[in-house]
Amino acid sequence: MKTICLYFEIHQIIHLKRYRFFDIGTDHYYYDDYENERSISDIAERSYMPALTTLGEMIRENGKYFKVAFSLSGVGMEQLEMHAPQVLEKLQELNETGCVEFLAEPYSHGLSSLVNEEAFAADVKKQCQKIKEYFGQEPKVLRNSSLIYSDDIGLQAAQMGFKGMLTEGAKHVLGWKSPHYIYNCALAPNLKLLLRDVKLSDDISLRFNNSEWAGYPLFADAYVNEIASHPEGSQIINIFMELSALGIAQPLSSNILEFLRAIPACAKEKGITFSTPTEICMKMKSVGALDVPDTLSWVDEERDVSCWLGNPMQREAFNKLYSVADRVRIANDKRINQDWDYLQASNNFRFMTTKPSNVGLDRGIYSSPFDAFTNYMNILGDFMSRVNSLYPDEIDNEELNALLTTIKNQGDEIAMKEKEILRLQTKLEKVEASVEKKKAAAKKPATKTKKS
């Protein structure tokens, strides 16, 4: 029996302001507050709220049959907290139905998984804590920024305790294999992989309103018929996209929400179910390992990381940012940490791309890739000087690594002692309860034997 795994990603770009060389050292605030408020309010009104309302109605209409998954970047959640809290409230309402799963992803929506394991682990852990705070769920499946994945990243995800990970069903990786089965990480067999069906996902998110597309107009019954036509043994159909596809990429006037709302009824007629990523990871077995030695993503035709690191400007900015990753982690300064999250966001590097793309790229305030690079490097120059003022350049990486090791060992030792204290407290409570029970029994008067 086939099952559909429907997943939406929510992330919001943090817009940087125009920051000039002469601002370095005098202005430590880097953000365009007006544009950030305007853009998140616009996307909440035109996409998030109507889309989430429709998904809520689909759950009510179909009961436990219909299920859906989301992931939210931490920086996106911060923008929603400030400018569109109604979106988070709507997500909490959906969470109460028991038909929604929230996944892990890097808090910053950054690229730390490509360069710094400690920064990546901290980024994911921070987002998981925020998901737990809002929705009471502890994510068991990881979705990296833009579905970035490799064997090494999968190994780290497994070491962090995740049961599964989402990634792209890229042809150059799959070859003759189908994305409609569960695979596992080549370096960590216990980590299961859910691969996006590129065509079926992009039919909705990229092509739905394109009148020149051969499949236009697309109706729910035809869409489900295509799913049903896949080979009998097919296990899962992973339909992954950004939530903003519903309302922004595909305008509401295209009847995109009406199309989505009709899918469950059509799927039920064909005996097709809906499942969350964790349900799939728990119930289904892997058909084999998937070898991904080179990094892949869901972006552009190449499905790699070239849209962020494809030219010298991007690589210089990227390497310079992560050269202070250890110092940022040691400093643990609240303001520094927030700027670190916002500056890591992958869109900062995407604005610098010189690649042609089939998907339109809005560079915002930037007139060119070089303009984006110059503005970002000015900001980064100020940020790095603030970090280095806490941990000067005289402290070399070896000393920093030694300090990090000491801090980690101390943390591990404290955690072990806390566990031991908890164990002893539990043991003490049991002993005290036993003593109290014996005292109570001793105080009871002996029962007199009734004379015959």
GROMACS .gro file of C-alpha atoms in nm:
model
  452
    1MET     CA    1   0.000   0.000   0.000
    2LYS     CA    2   0.136   0.343  -0.096
    3THR     CA    3   0.151   0.628   0.153
    4ILE     CA    4   0.201   1.002   0.094
    5CYS     CA    5   0.442   1.195   0.314
    6LEU     CA    6   0.347   1.563   0.284
    7TYR     CA    7   0.598   1.809   0.430
    8PHE     CA    8   0.626   2.191   0.431
    9GLU     CA    9   0.921   2.408   0.529
   10ILE     CA   10   0.882   2.752   0.691
   11HIS     CA   11   1.178   2.989   0.685
   12GLN     CA   12   1.198   3.364   0.662
   13ILE     CA   13   1.487   3.563   0.519
   14ILE     CA   14   1.642   3.813   0.761
   15HIS     CA   15   1.702   4.120   0.547
   16LEU     CA   16   2.031   4.301   0.608
   17LYS     CA   17   2.043   4.678   0.577
   18ARG     CA   18   2.279   4.881   0.361
   19TYR     CA   19   2.602   4.877   0.561
   20ARG     CA   20   2.904   5.072   0.441
   21PHE     CA   21   3.274   5.038   0.514
   22PHE     CA   22   3.270   5.350   0.733
   23ASP     CA   23   3.000   5.192   0.955
   24ILE     CA   24   3.246   4.924   1.073
   25GLY     CA   25   3.325   4.978   1.440
   26THR     CA   26   3.050   5.235   1.494
   27ASP     CA   27   2.724   5.056   1.407
   28HIS     CA   28   2.664   4.705   1.542
   29TYR     CA   29   2.305   4.666   1.420
   30TYR     CA   30   2.284   4.505   1.077
   31TYR     CA   31   1.915   4.457   0.993
   32ASP     CA   32   1.644   4.626   0.789
   33ASP     CA   33   1.359   4.619   1.040
   34TYR     CA   34   1.106   4.777   0.806
   35GLU     CA   35   1.165   4.523   0.530
   36ASN     CA   36   1.167   4.233   0.774
   37GLU     CA   37   0.831   4.334   0.918
   38ARG     CA   38   0.683   4.410   0.575
   39SER     CA   39   0.794   4.082   0.416
   40ILE     CA   40   0.688   3.849   0.697
   41SER     CA   41   0.352   4.025   0.734
   42ASP     CA   42   0.295   3.995   0.360
   43ILE     CA   43   0.382   3.627   0.340
   44ALA     CA   44   0.175   3.550   0.650
   45GLU     CA   45  -0.132   3.717   0.498
   46ARG     CA   46  -0.095   3.585   0.142
   47SER     CA   47   0.037   3.236   0.216
   48TYR     CA   48   0.089   3.103   0.567
   49MET     CA   49  -0.248   3.182   0.722
   50PRO     CA   50  -0.472   3.071   0.433
   51ALA     CA   51  -0.256   2.761   0.373
   52LEU     CA   52  -0.254   2.658   0.740
   53THR     CA   53  -0.627   2.722   0.768
   54THR     CA   54  -0.685   2.492   0.470
   55LEU     CA   55  -0.461   2.222   0.617
   56GLY     CA   56  -0.655   2.248   0.943
   57GLU     CA   57  -0.982   2.202   0.756
   58MET     CA   58  -0.836   1.899   0.576
   59ILE     CA   59  -0.750   1.742   0.911
   60ARG     CA   60  -1.099   1.807   1.047
   61GLU     CA   61  -1.263   1.671   0.732
   62ASN     CA   62  -1.050   1.356   0.718
   63GLY     CA   63  -0.978   1.283   1.083
   64LYS     CA   64  -0.664   1.082   1.161
   65TYR     CA   65  -0.642   0.975   0.794
   66PHE     CA   66  -0.474   1.297   0.681
   67LYS     CA   67  -0.132   1.388   0.826
   68VAL     CA   68   0.126   1.653   0.751
   69ALA     CA   69   0.476   1.750   0.867
   70PHE     CA   70   0.647   2.088   0.909
   71SER     CA   71   0.987   2.223   0.995
   72LEU     CA   72   1.054   2.581   1.099
   73SER     CA   73   1.389   2.754   1.115
   74GLY     CA   74   1.458   2.925   1.445
   75VAL     CA   75   1.526   3.260   1.279
   76GLY     CA   76   1.194   3.225   1.095
   77MET     CA   77   1.016   3.158   1.423
   78GLU     CA   78   1.174   3.471   1.572
   79GLN     CA   79   1.033   3.679   1.287
   80LEU     CA   80   0.691   3.520   1.336
   81GLU     CA   81   0.706   3.592   1.710
   82MET     CA   82   0.770   3.961   1.643
   83HIS     CA   83   0.552   4.031   1.341
   84ALA     CA   84   0.304   3.747   1.280
   85PRO     CA   85   0.235   3.554   1.604
   86GLN     CA   86  -0.098   3.437   1.460
   87VAL     CA   87   0.097   3.192   1.239
   88LEU     CA   88   0.255   3.023   1.540
   89GLU     CA   89  -0.085   3.013   1.713
   90LYS     CA   90  -0.236   2.844   1.407
   91LEU     CA   91   0.047   2.588   1.406
   92GLN     CA   92  -0.018   2.519   1.774
   93GLU     CA   93  -0.385   2.457   1.690
   94LEU     CA   94  -0.281   2.209   1.421
   95ASN     CA   95  -0.042   2.043   1.665
   96GLU     CA   96  -0.330   1.974   1.905
   97THR     CA   97  -0.500   1.754   1.644
   98GLY     CA   98  -0.228   1.490   1.677
   99CYS     CA   99  -0.197   1.476   1.296
  100VAL     CA  100   0.108   1.701   1.265
  101GLU     CA  101   0.479   1.629   1.311
  102PHE     CA  102   0.749   1.893   1.355
  103LEU     CA  103   1.098   1.813   1.228
  104ALA     CA  104   1.443   1.931   1.332
  105GLU     CA  105   1.651   2.165   1.119
  106PRO     CA  106   1.935   2.412   1.178
  107TYR     CA  107   1.811   2.712   1.380
  108SER     CA  108   1.987   2.955   1.146
  109HIS     CA  109   1.892   2.781   0.821
  110GLY     CA  110   2.266   2.794   0.762
  111LEU     CA  111   2.540   2.585   0.604
  112SER     CA  112   2.732   2.478   0.916
  113SER     CA  113   2.689   2.109   0.826
  114LEU     CA  114   2.940   2.165   0.544
  115VAL     CA  115   3.222   2.292   0.761
  116ASN     CA  116   3.188   2.264   1.140
  117GLU     CA  117   3.034   1.965   1.318
  118GLU     CA  118   3.011   2.136   1.657
  119ALA     CA  119   2.840   2.444   1.511
  120PHE     CA  120   2.596   2.223   1.319
  121ALA     CA  121   2.508   2.016   1.626
  122ALA     CA  122   2.455   2.330   1.835
  123ASP     CA  123   2.242   2.486   1.560
  124VAL     CA  124   2.012   2.183   1.539
  125LYS     CA  125   1.990   2.141   1.917
  126LYS     CA  126   1.886   2.504   1.958
  127GLN     CA  127   1.602   2.463   1.706
  128CYS     CA  128   1.485   2.138   1.871
  129GLN     CA  129   1.458   2.320   2.203
  130LYS     CA  130   1.242   2.590   2.045
  131ILE     CA  131   1.017   2.328   1.882
  132LYS     CA  132   0.979   2.157   2.221
  133GLU     CA  133   0.894   2.492   2.381
  134TYR     CA  134   0.618   2.572   2.130
  135PHE     CA  135   0.475   2.233   2.040
  136GLY     CA  136   0.588   1.988   2.308
  137GLN     CA  137   0.745   1.762   2.045
  138GLU     CA  138   1.100   1.631   2.046
  139PRO     CA  139   1.195   1.600   1.676
  140LYS     CA  140   1.308   1.253   1.570
  141VAL     CA  141   1.368   1.330   1.200
  142LEU     CA  142   1.611   1.591   1.069
  143ARG     CA  143   1.569   1.816   0.770
  144ASN     CA  144   1.889   2.005   0.691
  145SER     CA  145   1.880   2.348   0.526
  146SER     CA  146   1.756   2.306   0.166
  147LEU     CA  147   1.772   1.925   0.212
  148ILE     CA  148   2.155   1.938   0.215
  149TYR     CA  149   2.287   1.584   0.267
  150SER     CA  150   2.595   1.364   0.231
  151ASP     CA  151   2.711   1.039   0.389
  152ASP     CA  152   2.914   1.234   0.646
  153ILE     CA  153   2.621   1.459   0.737
  154GLY     CA  154   2.400   1.152   0.770
  155LEU     CA  155   2.651   0.994   1.007
  156GLN     CA  156   2.647   1.304   1.225
  157ALA     CA  157   2.265   1.309   1.224
  158ALA     CA  158   2.265   0.948   1.345
  159GLN     CA  159   2.517   1.034   1.616
  160MET     CA  160   2.285   1.314   1.730
  161GLY     CA  161   2.013   1.053   1.782
  162PHE     CA  162   1.786   1.110   1.483
  163LYS     CA  163   1.592   0.817   1.337
  164GLY     CA  164   1.566   0.958   0.988
  165MET     CA  165   1.655   1.242   0.754
  166LEU     CA  166   1.492   1.405   0.452
  167THR     CA  167   1.687   1.472   0.135
  168GLU     CA  168   1.652   1.512  -0.240
  169GLY     CA  169   1.566   1.227  -0.476
  170ALA     CA  170   1.829   1.350  -0.721
  171LYS     CA  171   1.874   1.144  -1.038
  172HIS     CA  172   2.253   1.163  -1.032
  173VAL     CA  173   2.247   0.996  -0.688
  174LEU     CA  174   1.962   0.749  -0.741
  175GLY     CA  175   2.057   0.632  -1.089
  176TRP     CA  176   1.813   0.349  -1.169
  177LYS     CA  177   1.674   0.346  -0.815
  178SER     CA  178   1.334   0.491  -0.723
  179PRO     CA  179   1.271   0.765  -0.462
  180HIS     CA  180   0.959   0.572  -0.354
  181TYR     CA  181   1.141   0.350  -0.104
  182ILE     CA  182   1.313   0.394   0.230
  183TYR     CA  183   1.693   0.390   0.212
  184ASN     CA  184   1.956   0.420   0.483
  185CYS     CA  185   2.275   0.619   0.530
  186ALA     CA  186   2.579   0.437   0.392
  187LEU     CA  187   2.784   0.522   0.704
  188ALA     CA  188   2.502   0.481   0.960
  189PRO     CA  189   2.260   0.198   0.870
  190ASN     CA  190   2.017   0.296   1.149
  191LEU     CA  191   1.951   0.638   0.991
  192LYS     CA  192   1.669   0.608   0.737
  193LEU     CA  193   1.643   0.839   0.438
  194LEU     CA  194   1.323   0.981   0.287
  195LEU     CA  195   1.382   1.107  -0.068
  196ARG     CA  196   1.177   1.386  -0.221
  197ASP     CA  197   0.986   1.301  -0.538
  198VAL     CA  198   1.119   1.586  -0.749
  199LYS     CA  199   0.852   1.579  -1.022
  200LEU     CA  200   0.545   1.545  -0.802
  201SER     CA  201   0.671   1.810  -0.560
  202ASP     CA  202   0.764   2.059  -0.832
  203ASP     CA  203   0.435   2.002  -1.017
  204ILE     CA  204   0.270   2.177  -0.722
  205SER     CA  205   0.538   2.418  -0.602
  206LEU     CA  206   0.684   2.537  -0.936
  207ARG     CA  207   0.453   2.452  -1.227
  208PHE     CA  208   0.094   2.452  -1.102
  209ASN     CA  209   0.001   2.797  -1.235
  210ASN     CA  210   0.212   2.783  -1.553
  211SER     CA  211  -0.034   2.784  -1.845
  212GLU     CA  212   0.249   2.685  -2.084
  213TRP     CA  213   0.322   2.366  -1.891
  214ALA     CA  214   0.205   2.047  -2.064
  215GLY     CA  215   0.033   1.931  -1.744
  216TYR     CA  216  -0.172   2.250  -1.706
  217PRO     CA  217  -0.435   2.262  -1.565
  218LEU     CA  218  -0.357   2.006  -1.296
  219PHE     CA  219  -0.649   1.848  -1.110
  220ALA     CA  220  -0.636   1.649  -0.787
  221ASP     CA  221  -0.776   1.328  -0.939
  222ALA     CA  222  -0.515   1.329  -1.219
  223TYR     CA  223  -0.240   1.400  -0.966
  224VAL     CA  224  -0.346   1.109  -0.741
  225ASN     CA  225  -0.388   0.883  -1.046
  226GLU     CA  226  -0.023   0.945  -1.130
  227ILE     CA  227   0.074   0.846  -0.775
  228ALA     CA  228  -0.143   0.533  -0.797
  229SER     CA  229   0.017   0.439  -1.130
  230HIS     CA  230   0.361   0.391  -0.974
  231PRO     CA  231   0.469   0.024  -0.943
  232GLU     CA  232   0.280  -0.194  -0.699
  233GLY     CA  233   0.575  -0.228  -0.460
  234SER     CA  234   0.628   0.147  -0.420
  235GLN     CA  235   0.624   0.236  -0.051
  236ILE     CA  236   0.618   0.614  -0.014
  237ILE     CA  237   0.557   0.928  -0.217
  238ASN     CA  238   0.748   1.214  -0.052
  239ILE     CA  239   0.604   1.551  -0.149
  240PHE     CA  240   0.826   1.821   0.003
  241MET     CA  241   0.812   2.197  -0.055
  242GLU     CA  242   0.820   2.537   0.110
  243LEU     CA  243   0.487   2.643   0.259
  244SER     CA  244   0.520   2.975   0.072
  245ALA     CA  245   0.463   2.780  -0.251
  246LEU     CA  246   0.096   2.793  -0.150
  247GLY     CA  247   0.009   3.157  -0.205
  248ILE     CA  248   0.338   3.315  -0.314
  249ALA     CA  249   0.502   3.093  -0.579
  250GLN     CA  250   0.154   2.973  -0.678
  251PRO     CA  251  -0.099   3.253  -0.610
  252LEU     CA  252  -0.425   3.177  -0.432
  253SER     CA  253  -0.611   3.287  -0.746
  254SER     CA  254  -0.476   2.972  -0.915
  255ASN     CA  255  -0.702   2.761  -0.686
  256ILE     CA  256  -0.395   2.593  -0.542
  257LEU     CA  257  -0.563   2.546  -0.203
  258GLU     CA  258  -0.875   2.395  -0.356
  259PHE     CA  259  -0.651   2.152  -0.543
  260LEU     CA  260  -0.469   2.057  -0.222
  261ARG     CA  261  -0.792   2.016  -0.029
  262ALA     CA  262  -0.926   1.765  -0.283
  263ILE     CA  263  -0.623   1.533  -0.267
  264PRO     CA  264  -0.715   1.330   0.048
  265ALA     CA  265  -1.055   1.223  -0.087
  266CYS     CA  266  -0.900   1.120  -0.418
  267ALA     CA  267  -0.620   0.934  -0.240
  268LYS     CA  268  -0.865   0.749  -0.015
  269GLU     CA  269  -1.051   0.621  -0.320
  270LYS     CA  270  -0.726   0.470  -0.447
  271GLY     CA  271  -0.635   0.313  -0.113
  272ILE     CA  272  -0.345   0.554  -0.060
  273THR     CA  273  -0.275   0.669   0.297
  274PHE     CA  274  -0.088   0.961   0.457
  275SER     CA  275   0.200   0.922   0.702
  276THR     CA  276   0.442   1.144   0.893
  277PRO     CA  277   0.819   1.099   0.851
  278THR     CA  278   0.864   0.937   1.193
  279GLU     CA  279   0.579   0.692   1.130
  280ILE     CA  280   0.750   0.587   0.807
  281CYS     CA  281   1.089   0.550   0.975
  282MET     CA  282   0.938   0.337   1.252
  283LYS     CA  283   0.718   0.114   1.036
  284MET     CA  284   0.912   0.062   0.713
  285LYS     CA  285   1.239  -0.116   0.651
  286SER     CA  286   1.520   0.016   0.436
  287VAL     CA  287   1.569  -0.149   0.100
  288GLY     CA  288   1.941  -0.071   0.110
  289ALA     CA  289   2.212   0.190   0.160
  290LEU     CA  290   2.229   0.507  -0.049
  291ASP     CA  291   2.581   0.623  -0.128
  292VAL     CA  292   2.610   1.003  -0.130
  293PRO     CA  293   2.983   1.088  -0.108
  294ASP     CA  294   2.927   1.438  -0.255
  295THR     CA  295   2.689   1.690  -0.103
  296LEU     CA  296   2.346   1.731  -0.260
  297SER     CA  297   2.051   1.967  -0.203
  298TRP     CA  298   1.712   2.049  -0.356
  299VAL     CA  299   1.833   2.372  -0.524
  300ASP     CA  300   1.884   2.432  -0.899
  301GLU     CA  301   1.933   2.169  -1.169
  302GLU     CA  302   2.266   2.052  -1.028
  303ARG     CA  303   2.109   1.964  -0.689
  304ASP     CA  304   2.435   2.054  -0.511
  305VAL     CA  305   2.573   2.344  -0.302
  306SER     CA  306   2.704   2.554  -0.592
  307CYS     CA  307   2.431   2.815  -0.552
  308TRP     CA  308   2.588   2.910  -0.216
  309LEU     CA  309   2.956   2.823  -0.266
  310GLY     CA  310   3.001   2.822  -0.643
  311ASN     CA  311   3.221   3.130  -0.685
  312PRO     CA  312   3.526   3.278  -0.506
  313MET     CA  313   3.323   3.557  -0.341
  314GLN     CA  314   3.086   3.310  -0.178
  315ARG     CA  315   3.367   3.085  -0.061
  316GLU     CA  316   3.563   3.376   0.085
  317ALA     CA  317   3.260   3.501   0.279
  318PHE     CA  318   3.174   3.149   0.394
  319ASN     CA  319   3.527   3.065   0.510
  320LYS     CA  320   3.568   3.397   0.686
  321LEU     CA  321   3.237   3.357   0.874
  322TYR     CA  322   3.313   3.008   0.999
  323SER     CA  323   3.670   3.097   1.093
  324VAL     CA  324   3.521   3.244   1.414
  325ALA     CA  325   3.273   2.961   1.481
  326ASP     CA  326   3.470   2.825   1.779
  327ARG     CA  327   3.519   3.172   1.926
  328VAL     CA  328   3.146   3.244   1.901
  329ARG     CA  329   3.067   2.918   2.078
  330ILE     CA  330   3.312   2.991   2.360
  331ALA     CA  331   3.193   3.351   2.403
  332ASN     CA  332   2.826   3.246   2.435
  333ASP     CA  333   2.721   3.612   2.429
  334LYS     CA  334   2.348   3.667   2.373
  335ARG     CA  335   2.381   3.948   2.117
  336ILE     CA  336   2.674   3.780   1.940
  337ASN     CA  337   2.475   3.454   1.920
  338GLN     CA  338   2.175   3.627   1.758
  339ASP     CA  339   2.393   3.796   1.497
  340TRP     CA  340   2.569   3.461   1.439
  341ASP     CA  341   2.234   3.294   1.365
  342TYR     CA  342   2.126   3.566   1.123
  343LEU     CA  343   2.460   3.591   0.942
  344GLN     CA  344   2.475   3.213   0.889
  345ALA     CA  345   2.144   3.204   0.700
  346SER     CA  346   2.205   3.051   0.356
  347ASN     CA  347   2.026   3.329   0.166
  348ASN     CA  348   2.316   3.565   0.248
  349PHE     CA  349   2.538   3.349   0.026
  350ARG     CA  350   2.267   3.286  -0.232
  351PHE     CA  351   2.248   3.660  -0.302
  352MET     CA  352   2.614   3.642  -0.415
  353THR     CA  353   2.558   3.370  -0.676
  354THR     CA  354   2.656   3.430  -1.037
  355LYS     CA  355   2.479   3.115  -1.159
  356PRO     CA  356   2.180   3.134  -1.395
  357SER     CA  357   1.875   2.970  -1.239
  358ASN     CA  358   1.537   2.851  -1.358
  359VAL     CA  359   1.387   2.984  -1.036
  360GLY     CA  360   1.376   3.362  -1.008
  361LEU     CA  361   1.610   3.511  -0.747
  362ASP     CA  362   1.509   3.838  -0.579
  363ARG     CA  363   1.830   3.999  -0.452
  364GLY     CA  364   1.641   4.264  -0.256
  365ILE     CA  365   1.854   4.573  -0.199
  366TYR     CA  366   2.146   4.434  -0.396
  367SER     CA  367   2.210   4.537  -0.756
  368SER     CA  368   2.453   4.253  -0.826
  369PRO     CA  369   2.634   3.955  -0.668
  370PHE     CA  370   2.935   4.180  -0.599
  371ASP     CA  371   2.710   4.434  -0.426
  372ALA     CA  372   2.573   4.157  -0.200
  373PHE     CA  373   2.928   4.036  -0.128
  374THR     CA  374   3.055   4.385  -0.041
  375ASN     CA  375   2.767   4.462   0.195
  376TYR     CA  376   2.795   4.124   0.369
  377MET     CA  377   3.172   4.151   0.410
  378ASN     CA  378   3.139   4.499   0.565
  379ILE     CA  379   2.895   4.356   0.821
  380LEU     CA  380   3.113   4.051   0.874
  381GLY     CA  381   3.414   4.275   0.936
  382ASP     CA  382   3.234   4.450   1.221
  383PHE     CA  383   3.096   4.124   1.359
  384MET     CA  384   3.439   3.957   1.363
  385SER     CA  385   3.598   4.252   1.539
  386ARG     CA  386   3.333   4.221   1.813
  387VAL     CA  387   3.400   3.847   1.846
  388ASN     CA  388   3.776   3.898   1.852
  389SER     CA  389   3.741   4.164   2.120
  390LEU     CA  390   3.612   3.884   2.345
  391TYR     CA  391   3.874   3.633   2.231
  392PRO     CA  392   4.164   3.824   2.072
  393ASP     CA  393   4.360   3.704   1.769
  394GLU     CA  394   4.656   3.633   1.998
  395ILE     CA  395   4.471   3.324   2.120
  396ASP     CA  396   4.546   3.074   1.845
  397ASN     CA  397   4.325   2.787   1.733
  398GLU     CA  398   4.525   2.533   1.933
  399GLU     CA  399   4.460   2.722   2.256
  400LEU     CA  400   4.095   2.761   2.162
  401ASN     CA  401   4.063   2.391   2.089
  402ALA     CA  402   4.221   2.309   2.425
  403LEU     CA  403   3.977   2.545   2.595
  404LEU     CA  404   3.684   2.390   2.408
  405THR     CA  405   3.797   2.041   2.510
  406THR     CA  406   3.821   2.150   2.872
  407ILE     CA  407   3.474   2.304   2.861
  408LYS     CA  408   3.330   1.991   2.697
  409ASN     CA  409   3.494   1.760   2.952
  410GLN     CA  410   3.368   1.974   3.237
  411GLY     CA  411   3.020   1.967   3.086
  412ASP     CA  412   3.031   1.589   3.052
  413GLU     CA  413   3.153   1.555   3.410
  414ILE     CA  414   2.874   1.781   3.539
  415ALA     CA  415   2.615   1.583   3.341
  416MET     CA  416   2.745   1.254   3.488
  417LYS     CA  417   2.735   1.396   3.839
  418GLU     CA  418   2.381   1.524   3.785
  419LYS     CA  419   2.274   1.175   3.675
  420GLU     CA  420   2.442   1.022   3.980
  421ILE     CA  421   2.273   1.276   4.210
  422LEU     CA  422   1.937   1.197   4.052
  423ARG     CA  423   1.998   0.823   4.093
  424LEU     CA  424   2.092   0.864   4.461
  425GLN     CA  425   1.795   1.093   4.525
  426THR     CA  426   1.561   0.834   4.374
  427LYS     CA  427   1.722   0.562   4.587
  428LEU     CA  428   1.695   0.777   4.900
  429GLU     CA  429   1.326   0.845   4.833
  430LYS     CA  430   1.261   0.472   4.803
  431VAL     CA  431   1.444   0.401   5.131
  432GLU     CA  432   1.257   0.680   5.311
  433ALA     CA  433   0.925   0.552   5.176
  434SER     CA  434   1.010   0.201   5.295
  435VAL     CA  435   1.103   0.330   5.644
  436GLU     CA  436   0.781   0.530   5.667
  437LYS     CA  437   0.584   0.223   5.563
  438LYS     CA  438   0.748   0.014   5.834
  439LYS     CA  439   0.686   0.283   6.096
  440ALA     CA  440   0.320   0.300   5.998
  441ALA     CA  441   0.290  -0.077   6.022
  442ALA     CA  442   0.454  -0.079   6.366
  443LYS     CA  443   0.211   0.182   6.499
  444LYS     CA  444  -0.095  -0.021   6.399
  445PRO     CA  445  -0.256  -0.198   6.702
  446ALA     CA  446  -0.248  -0.577   6.689
  447THR     CA  447  -0.579  -0.728   6.575
  448LYS     CA  448  -0.748  -0.921   6.857
  449THR     CA  449  -0.852  -1.281   6.790
  450LYS     CA  450  -1.226  -1.325   6.817
  451LYS     CA  451  -1.328  -1.578   7.091
  452SER     CA  452  -1.544  -1.863   6.983
   0.00000   0.00000   0.00000
